[in-house]
GROMACS .gro file of C-alpha atoms in nm:
model
  347
    1MET     CA    1  -1.416  -1.979   0.293
    2ALA     CA    2  -1.262  -1.701   0.504
    3SER     CA    3  -1.506  -1.458   0.340
    4SER     CA    4  -1.748  -1.554   0.618
    5LEU     CA    5  -1.522  -1.358   0.856
    6MET     CA    6  -1.542  -1.038   0.653
    7ASN     CA    7  -1.873  -0.922   0.800
    8LYS     CA    8  -1.777  -1.016   1.155
    9ALA     CA    9  -1.615  -0.742   1.360
   10ALA     CA   10  -1.284  -0.838   1.520
   11ALA     CA   11  -1.351  -0.780   1.890
   12TRP     CA   12  -0.995  -0.669   1.966
   13LEU     CA   13  -1.043  -0.355   1.751
   14ALA     CA   14  -1.315  -0.225   1.983
   15ALA     CA   15  -1.077   0.008   2.173
   16ASP     CA   16  -1.234  -0.102   2.502
   17GLY     CA   17  -0.910  -0.213   2.668
   18PRO     CA   18  -0.662  -0.012   2.877
   19GLU     CA   19  -0.468   0.273   2.711
   20PRO     CA   20  -0.663   0.273   2.381
   21ALA     CA   21  -0.502   0.602   2.271
   22MET     CA   22  -0.152   0.455   2.284
   23VAL     CA   23  -0.202   0.080   2.232
   24VAL     CA   24  -0.421  -0.053   1.952
   25GLY     CA   25  -0.404  -0.410   2.078
   26THR     CA   26  -0.199  -0.688   2.233
   27CYS     CA   27  -0.115  -1.012   2.052
   28GLY     CA   28   0.037  -1.324   2.205
   29ARG     CA   29   0.168  -1.636   2.032
   30LEU     CA   30   0.270  -1.976   2.169
   31ILE     CA   31   0.476  -2.213   1.953
   32ARG     CA   32   0.446  -2.587   2.013
   33ASN     CA   33   0.557  -2.909   1.838
   34LEU     CA   34   0.431  -3.262   1.881
   35ALA     CA   35   0.677  -3.502   2.042
   36ASP     CA   36   0.620  -3.802   1.815
   37PHE     CA   37   0.666  -3.623   1.480
   38PRO     CA   38   0.964  -3.452   1.314
   39PHE     CA   39   0.956  -3.074   1.284
   40PRO     CA   40   0.728  -2.962   0.996
   41GLN     CA   41   1.016  -2.903   0.752
   42ARG     CA   42   1.116  -3.269   0.788
   43CYS     CA   43   0.767  -3.417   0.803
   44SER     CA   44   0.646  -3.643   0.525
   45ALA     CA   45   0.309  -3.570   0.367
   46GLU     CA   46   0.163  -3.852   0.577
   47ASP     CA   47   0.311  -3.705   0.896
   48ARG     CA   48   0.173  -3.361   0.821
   49ALA     CA   49  -0.172  -3.506   0.757
   50ALA     CA   50  -0.154  -3.698   1.086
   51VAL     CA   51  -0.051  -3.383   1.276
   52GLU     CA   52  -0.341  -3.188   1.126
   53GLN     CA   53  -0.586  -3.466   1.205
   54ARG     CA   54  -0.470  -3.484   1.567
   55VAL     CA   55  -0.482  -3.109   1.628
   56VAL     CA   56  -0.820  -3.057   1.460
   57GLY     CA   57  -0.951  -3.359   1.650
   58ALA     CA   58  -0.835  -3.205   1.976
   59LEU     CA   59  -1.001  -2.874   1.891
   60GLU     CA   60  -1.325  -3.058   1.816
   61SER     CA   61  -1.309  -3.267   2.134
   62LEU     CA   62  -1.251  -2.955   2.344
   63GLY     CA   63  -1.549  -2.776   2.189
   64PHE     CA   64  -1.354  -2.510   2.003
   65LEU     CA   65  -1.516  -2.587   1.667
   66GLY     CA   66  -1.853  -2.495   1.816
   67ARG     CA   67  -1.719  -2.143   1.879
   68GLY     CA   68  -1.523  -2.097   1.559
   69GLN     CA   69  -1.417  -2.260   1.232
   70TYR     CA   70  -1.116  -2.440   1.086
   71TYR     CA   71  -0.993  -2.322   0.745
   72ALA     CA   72  -0.767  -2.546   0.534
   73ALA     CA   73  -0.495  -2.349   0.353
   74ALA     CA   74  -0.551  -2.550   0.036
   75ASN     CA   75  -0.904  -2.404   0.014
   76LEU     CA   76  -0.804  -2.040   0.064
   77ALA     CA   77  -0.731  -1.790  -0.212
   78PRO     CA   78  -0.429  -1.558  -0.176
   79ARG     CA   79  -0.653  -1.261  -0.094
   80GLU     CA   80  -0.815  -1.464   0.187
   81LEU     CA   81  -0.472  -1.535   0.331
   82ARG     CA   82  -0.386  -1.164   0.307
   83PHE     CA   83  -0.708  -1.086   0.493
   84LEU     CA   84  -0.627  -1.333   0.772
   85GLY     CA   85  -0.274  -1.196   0.798
   86GLU     CA   86  -0.400  -0.838   0.820
   87ARG     CA   87  -0.621  -0.939   1.111
   88ILE     CA   88  -0.310  -1.092   1.277
   89LEU     CA   89  -0.470  -1.437   1.280
   90ILE     CA   90  -0.192  -1.603   1.078
   91GLY     CA   91   0.178  -1.540   1.014
   92ARG     CA   92   0.386  -1.505   0.702
   93ASP     CA   93   0.464  -1.879   0.698
   94PHE     CA   94   0.107  -1.958   0.594
   95ALA     CA   95   0.133  -2.030   0.220
   96PRO     CA   96  -0.158  -2.064  -0.027
   97GLY     CA   97  -0.229  -2.416  -0.144
   98LYS     CA   98  -0.019  -2.575   0.130
   99LYS     CA   99  -0.152  -2.921   0.207
  100SER     CA  100  -0.233  -3.040   0.560
  101CYS     CA  101  -0.201  -2.683   0.683
  102GLY     CA  102  -0.478  -2.468   0.823
  103VAL     CA  103  -0.599  -2.231   1.089
  104TYR     CA  104  -0.877  -2.237   1.345
  105VAL     CA  105  -1.034  -1.893   1.403
  106ALA     CA  106  -1.264  -1.819   1.696
  107ASP     CA  107  -1.592  -1.644   1.621
  108ASP     CA  108  -1.480  -1.320   1.789
  109GLN     CA  109  -1.144  -1.337   1.604
  110CYS     CA  110  -0.955  -1.301   1.931
  111MET     CA  111  -0.795  -1.646   1.908
  112SER     CA  112  -0.650  -1.865   1.634
  113VAL     CA  113  -0.463  -2.195   1.617
  114LEU     CA  114  -0.230  -2.246   1.320
  115VAL     CA  115  -0.146  -2.602   1.217
  116ASN     CA  116   0.167  -2.707   1.023
  117GLY     CA  117   0.314  -2.365   0.962
  118THR     CA  118   0.678  -2.323   1.059
  119GLU     CA  119   0.595  -2.535   1.367
  120HIS     CA  120   0.323  -2.793   1.428
  121VAL     CA  121   0.106  -2.561   1.638
  122ALA     CA  122   0.095  -2.185   1.694
  123VAL     CA  123  -0.174  -2.054   1.928
  124ARG     CA  124  -0.255  -1.683   1.904
  125ALA     CA  125  -0.462  -1.460   2.130
  126LEU     CA  126  -0.554  -1.097   2.071
  127ALA     CA  127  -0.703  -0.831   2.298
  128SER     CA  128  -0.788  -0.464   2.277
  129GLY     CA  129  -0.546  -0.212   2.427
  130LEU     CA  130  -0.270  -0.301   2.672
  131GLN     CA  131  -0.356  -0.646   2.809
  132ILE     CA  132  -0.028  -0.836   2.825
  133LYS     CA  133  -0.108  -1.037   3.137
  134GLU     CA  134  -0.460  -1.113   3.018
  135VAL     CA  135  -0.338  -1.236   2.678
  136TRP     CA  136  -0.087  -1.465   2.846
  137SER     CA  137  -0.359  -1.604   3.076
  138ARG     CA  138  -0.579  -1.687   2.777
  139LEU     CA  139  -0.292  -1.848   2.588
  140ASN     CA  140  -0.197  -2.051   2.893
  141ALA     CA  141  -0.553  -2.176   2.942
  142VAL     CA  142  -0.578  -2.294   2.580
  143ASP     CA  143  -0.229  -2.444   2.594
  144ASP     CA  144  -0.312  -2.643   2.908
  145LYS     CA  145  -0.618  -2.792   2.738
  146LEU     CA  146  -0.431  -2.887   2.421
  147ALA     CA  147  -0.121  -3.020   2.598
  148GLY     CA  148  -0.298  -3.319   2.746
  149MET     CA  149  -0.426  -3.428   2.406
  150LEU     CA  150  -0.133  -3.346   2.176
  151GLY     CA  151   0.183  -3.446   2.365
  152TYR     CA  152   0.431  -3.162   2.321
  153ALA     CA  153   0.803  -3.193   2.247
  154PHE     CA  154   0.969  -3.073   2.569
  155SER     CA  155   1.316  -3.082   2.723
  156PRO     CA  156   1.373  -3.027   3.097
  157ASP     CA  157   1.687  -2.831   3.010
  158LEU     CA  158   1.570  -2.630   2.708
  159GLY     CA  159   1.194  -2.607   2.749
  160TYR     CA  160   0.955  -2.645   2.455
  161LEU     CA  161   1.141  -2.759   2.145
  162SER     CA  162   1.127  -2.567   1.821
  163SER     CA  163   1.287  -2.575   1.478
  164ASN     CA  164   1.408  -2.218   1.535
  165LEU     CA  165   1.635  -2.104   1.818
  166ARG     CA  166   1.438  -1.779   1.840
  167THR     CA  167   1.130  -1.966   1.964
  168LEU     CA  168   1.304  -2.230   2.177
  169GLY     CA  169   1.223  -2.233   2.548
  170THR     CA  170   0.887  -2.089   2.645
  171GLY     CA  171   0.779  -2.050   2.282
  172LEU     CA  172   0.601  -1.733   2.396
  173ARG     CA  173   0.606  -1.402   2.211
  174ILE     CA  174   0.383  -1.117   2.320
  175THR     CA  175   0.350  -0.798   2.118
  176ALA     CA  176   0.186  -0.468   2.205
  177VAL     CA  177   0.088  -0.274   1.893
  178ALA     CA  178   0.158   0.082   2.005
  179HIS     CA  179   0.082   0.417   1.843
  180VAL     CA  180   0.361   0.664   1.926
  181PRO     CA  181   0.340   0.961   1.685
  182ALA     CA  182   0.456   1.214   1.943
  183LEU     CA  183   0.778   1.024   2.012
  184PHE     CA  184   0.858   1.054   1.642
  185GLU     CA  185   0.763   1.423   1.642
  186VAL     CA  186   0.999   1.508   1.931
  187ASN     CA  187   1.276   1.270   1.812
  188LYS     CA  188   1.264   1.043   2.118
  189VAL     CA  189   1.219   0.715   1.927
  190GLY     CA  190   1.592   0.635   1.931
  191ALA     CA  191   1.602   0.650   2.311
  192ALA     CA  192   1.298   0.423   2.337
  193LYS     CA  193   1.452   0.168   2.100
  194GLU     CA  194   1.778   0.169   2.294
  195GLN     CA  195   1.595   0.116   2.622
  196LEU     CA  196   1.402  -0.188   2.499
  197CYS     CA  197   1.671  -0.347   2.283
  198GLY     CA  198   1.919  -0.324   2.569
  199GLN     CA  199   1.691  -0.547   2.776
  200ARG     CA  200   1.624  -0.818   2.513
  201TYR     CA  201   1.302  -0.660   2.394
  202ALA     CA  202   1.214  -0.533   2.047
  203PHE     CA  203   1.094  -0.194   1.922
  204GLN     CA  204   1.007  -0.241   1.553
  205ASP     CA  205   0.803  -0.064   1.289
  206PHE     CA  206   0.474  -0.249   1.259
  207TYR     CA  207   0.486  -0.257   0.880
  208ASP     CA  208   0.860  -0.323   0.824
  209ALA     CA  209   0.860  -0.069   0.541
  210ALA     CA  210   1.102  -0.173   0.267
  211ASP     CA  211   1.177   0.190   0.180
  212GLY     CA  212   1.294   0.262   0.534
  213GLU     CA  213   1.010   0.506   0.606
  214GLU     CA  214   0.879   0.421   0.952
  215SER     CA  215   0.514   0.450   1.047
  216ASP     CA  216   0.393   0.575   1.385
  217PHE     CA  217   0.273   0.222   1.468
  218VAL     CA  218   0.530  -0.001   1.638
  219ARG     CA  219   0.559  -0.350   1.780
  220LEU     CA  220   0.688  -0.372   2.135
  221ALA     CA  221   0.771  -0.737   2.207
  222ASN     CA  222   1.003  -0.980   2.380
  223ALA     CA  223   1.291  -1.069   2.147
  224SER     CA  224   1.386  -1.394   2.323
  225THR     CA  225   1.191  -1.696   2.446
  226LEU     CA  226   1.484  -1.868   2.621
  227GLY     CA  227   1.626  -1.794   2.964
  228GLN     CA  228   1.314  -1.637   3.114
  229SER     CA  229   0.991  -1.784   3.245
  230GLU     CA  230   0.660  -1.683   3.093
  231GLU     CA  231   0.579  -1.478   3.403
  232GLU     CA  232   0.911  -1.292   3.378
  233ILE     CA  233   0.850  -1.211   3.010
  234VAL     CA  234   0.503  -1.080   3.093
  235PHE     CA  235   0.622  -0.874   3.391
  236HIS     CA  236   0.916  -0.709   3.218
  237LEU     CA  237   0.732  -0.644   2.890
  238LYS     CA  238   0.439  -0.483   3.071
  239HIS     CA  239   0.680  -0.260   3.263
  240LEU     CA  240   0.869  -0.156   2.948
  241VAL     CA  241   0.553  -0.090   2.745
  242SER     CA  242   0.414   0.118   3.032
  243GLU     CA  243   0.736   0.318   3.023
  244VAL     CA  244   0.702   0.381   2.649
  245ILE     CA  245   0.340   0.488   2.703
  246SER     CA  246   0.453   0.733   2.970
  247TRP     CA  247   0.710   0.882   2.732
  248GLU     CA  248   0.447   0.912   2.460
  249LYS     CA  249   0.209   1.090   2.699
  250ASP     CA  250   0.483   1.335   2.797
  251ALA     CA  251   0.564   1.396   2.429
  252ARG     CA  252   0.196   1.459   2.349
  253ASN     CA  253   0.167   1.705   2.636
  254ALA     CA  254   0.475   1.884   2.504
  255LEU     CA  255   0.317   1.912   2.158
  256VAL     CA  256  -0.009   2.045   2.302
  257HIS     CA  257   0.165   2.310   2.512
  258ASP     CA  258   0.470   2.398   2.301
  259ALA     CA  259   0.354   2.351   1.942
  260PRO     CA  260  -0.028   2.363   1.940
  261ARG     CA  261  -0.056   2.523   1.596
  262SER     CA  262   0.166   2.261   1.432
  263LEU     CA  263  -0.029   1.984   1.604
  264GLU     CA  264  -0.362   2.129   1.492
  265ASP     CA  265  -0.234   2.174   1.138
  266ARG     CA  266  -0.125   1.809   1.118
  267VAL     CA  267  -0.453   1.678   1.254
  268TYR     CA  268  -0.697   1.900   1.063
  269ARG     CA  269  -0.499   1.872   0.741
  270ALA     CA  270  -0.540   1.493   0.775
  271VAL     CA  271  -0.914   1.536   0.831
  272GLY     CA  272  -0.940   1.744   0.515
  273VAL     CA  273  -0.748   1.497   0.300
  274ALA     CA  274  -0.935   1.198   0.445
  275ARG     CA  275  -1.272   1.357   0.370
  276GLU     CA  276  -1.189   1.472   0.017
  277ALA     CA  277  -0.918   1.252  -0.140
  278ARG     CA  278  -1.010   1.044  -0.444
  279LEU     CA  279  -0.698   0.824  -0.441
  280LEU     CA  280  -0.515   0.698  -0.133
  281ASP     CA  281  -0.226   0.455  -0.134
  282PHE     CA  282  -0.179   0.248   0.181
  283PRO     CA  283   0.122   0.436   0.332
  284GLU     CA  284  -0.069   0.765   0.305
  285ALA     CA  285  -0.376   0.602   0.459
  286VAL     CA  286  -0.165   0.488   0.755
  287ARG     CA  287  -0.031   0.842   0.800
  288LEU     CA  288  -0.386   0.980   0.797
  289VAL     CA  289  -0.501   0.720   1.050
  290SER     CA  290  -0.208   0.813   1.273
  291SER     CA  291  -0.292   1.184   1.262
  292LEU     CA  292  -0.662   1.117   1.327
  293ARG     CA  293  -0.580   0.898   1.628
  294LEU     CA  294  -0.342   1.165   1.756
  295GLY     CA  295  -0.614   1.428   1.726
  296ILE     CA  296  -0.861   1.217   1.922
  297GLY     CA  297  -0.600   1.137   2.187
  298CYS     CA  298  -0.507   1.504   2.230
  299GLY     CA  299  -0.871   1.608   2.260
  300LEU     CA  300  -0.881   1.816   1.942
  301PHE     CA  301  -1.213   1.670   1.832
  302ALA     CA  302  -1.467   1.412   1.940
  303ASP     CA  303  -1.624   1.345   1.601
  304TYR     CA  304  -1.475   0.996   1.582
  305SER     CA  305  -1.392   0.720   1.829
  306PHE     CA  306  -1.076   0.511   1.852
  307GLU     CA  307  -1.287   0.210   1.754
  308CYS     CA  308  -1.405   0.387   1.437
  309ILE     CA  309  -1.047   0.471   1.340
  310ASN     CA  310  -0.916   0.124   1.432
  311ARG     CA  311  -1.172  -0.040   1.204
  312LEU     CA  312  -1.104   0.210   0.926
  313HIS     CA  313  -0.733   0.133   0.956
  314MET     CA  314  -0.798  -0.240   0.927
  315ASP     CA  315  -1.045  -0.210   0.639
  316ALA     CA  316  -0.799   0.004   0.440
  317HIS     CA  317  -0.565  -0.293   0.392
  318ARG     CA  318  -0.539  -0.452   0.050
  319GLY     CA  319  -0.677  -0.790   0.153
  320HIS     CA  320  -0.982  -0.633   0.316
  321ILE     CA  321  -1.064  -0.425   0.009
  322GLU     CA  322  -1.023  -0.726  -0.221
  323MET     CA  323  -1.237  -0.943   0.005
  324ARG     CA  324  -1.511  -0.681   0.010
  325LEU     CA  325  -1.507  -0.658  -0.369
  326GLY     CA  326  -1.465  -1.034  -0.416
  327GLN     CA  327  -1.174  -0.998  -0.659
  328ASP     CA  328  -0.805  -0.916  -0.686
  329CYS     CA  329  -0.741  -0.547  -0.759
  330ASP     CA  330  -0.476  -0.338  -0.930
  331ASP     CA  331  -0.321  -0.040  -0.750
  332LEU     CA  332  -0.553   0.217  -0.907
  333THR     CA  333  -0.863   0.029  -0.797
  334LEU     CA  334  -0.723  -0.023  -0.448
  335ASN     CA  335  -0.634   0.345  -0.409
  336SER     CA  336  -0.973   0.456  -0.539
  337GLU     CA  337  -1.168   0.217  -0.315
  338ARG     CA  338  -0.955   0.313  -0.015
  339ALA     CA  339  -1.027   0.684  -0.068
  340ASP     CA  340  -1.399   0.608  -0.104
  341LEU     CA  341  -1.385   0.416   0.223
  342PHE     CA  342  -1.227   0.710   0.408
  343ARG     CA  343  -1.482   0.956   0.272
  344GLU     CA  344  -1.774   0.730   0.365
  345ARG     CA  345  -1.656   0.660   0.719
  346LEU     CA  346  -1.547   1.017   0.799
  347ALA     CA  347  -1.829   1.210   0.630
   0.00000   0.00000   0.00000
């Protein structure tokens, strides 16, 4: 059961990587398919079982299962899947009850291997702060080990084959989870989006809010996996993310010098609400987390660390609350438990 992960701290939330004030973490994903099986959507039940057996066997042979655990989707409750998704260990294609589908999770929760999702294999690596090159190096090392045992579908002309054109080629997507509240405050987000999107890179709200209300947390990622080598993707993405970080720093300095009272009001108002609220829905919790992180980054107080706020942010998610309580919850219970969590952590 994934509940065994609940009491283990995800190492990538430790805020011990570069640029912790601006970048929560870096996530990389490599998509691969096995050459001697159809893509997952066309696989028979027997094929899917054979793929799972081969991948799990490779993980065991390479010693991964001694440093982590494999979880079969059929044995996971919906709240456990939500929990894994919130920790960025699985994607949205991971459905409850799906047979011959599962995920390997490393003990430090900085690596996972999904089996029989949208593709046969999806390797993920996570790191604290801005570590694009380091994440790629870790993905590449795992990929090299698995490649010799799995036999990937590969074309000299197209690269690694995929059921989706968006992941054809390198199969590599790297995302920096950035916190850019000052860019929103000074209305510079549009320029940042235009800069990245014009160069085949994405600037997207981390939560994809259905109501159109953007959070201050964004995903900065390569939008294409075809036509560039892995090294080119890493080089250009690191350059572009560094540029966004520079803009955010300039915007924060402008707030500190030009609108200090407004900045202080936002931050200390958030502290007051976080310490006293009895009900908090998730969007409000995210706004509070953003203001608290901004206050720490601008040097307004040293009561809390980025690690403390990162872990509070993660634990405020629905799946985490339900896992802690061991049951599914209605909105009132979630909002009440979330407010209790904020008061306890920030007392």
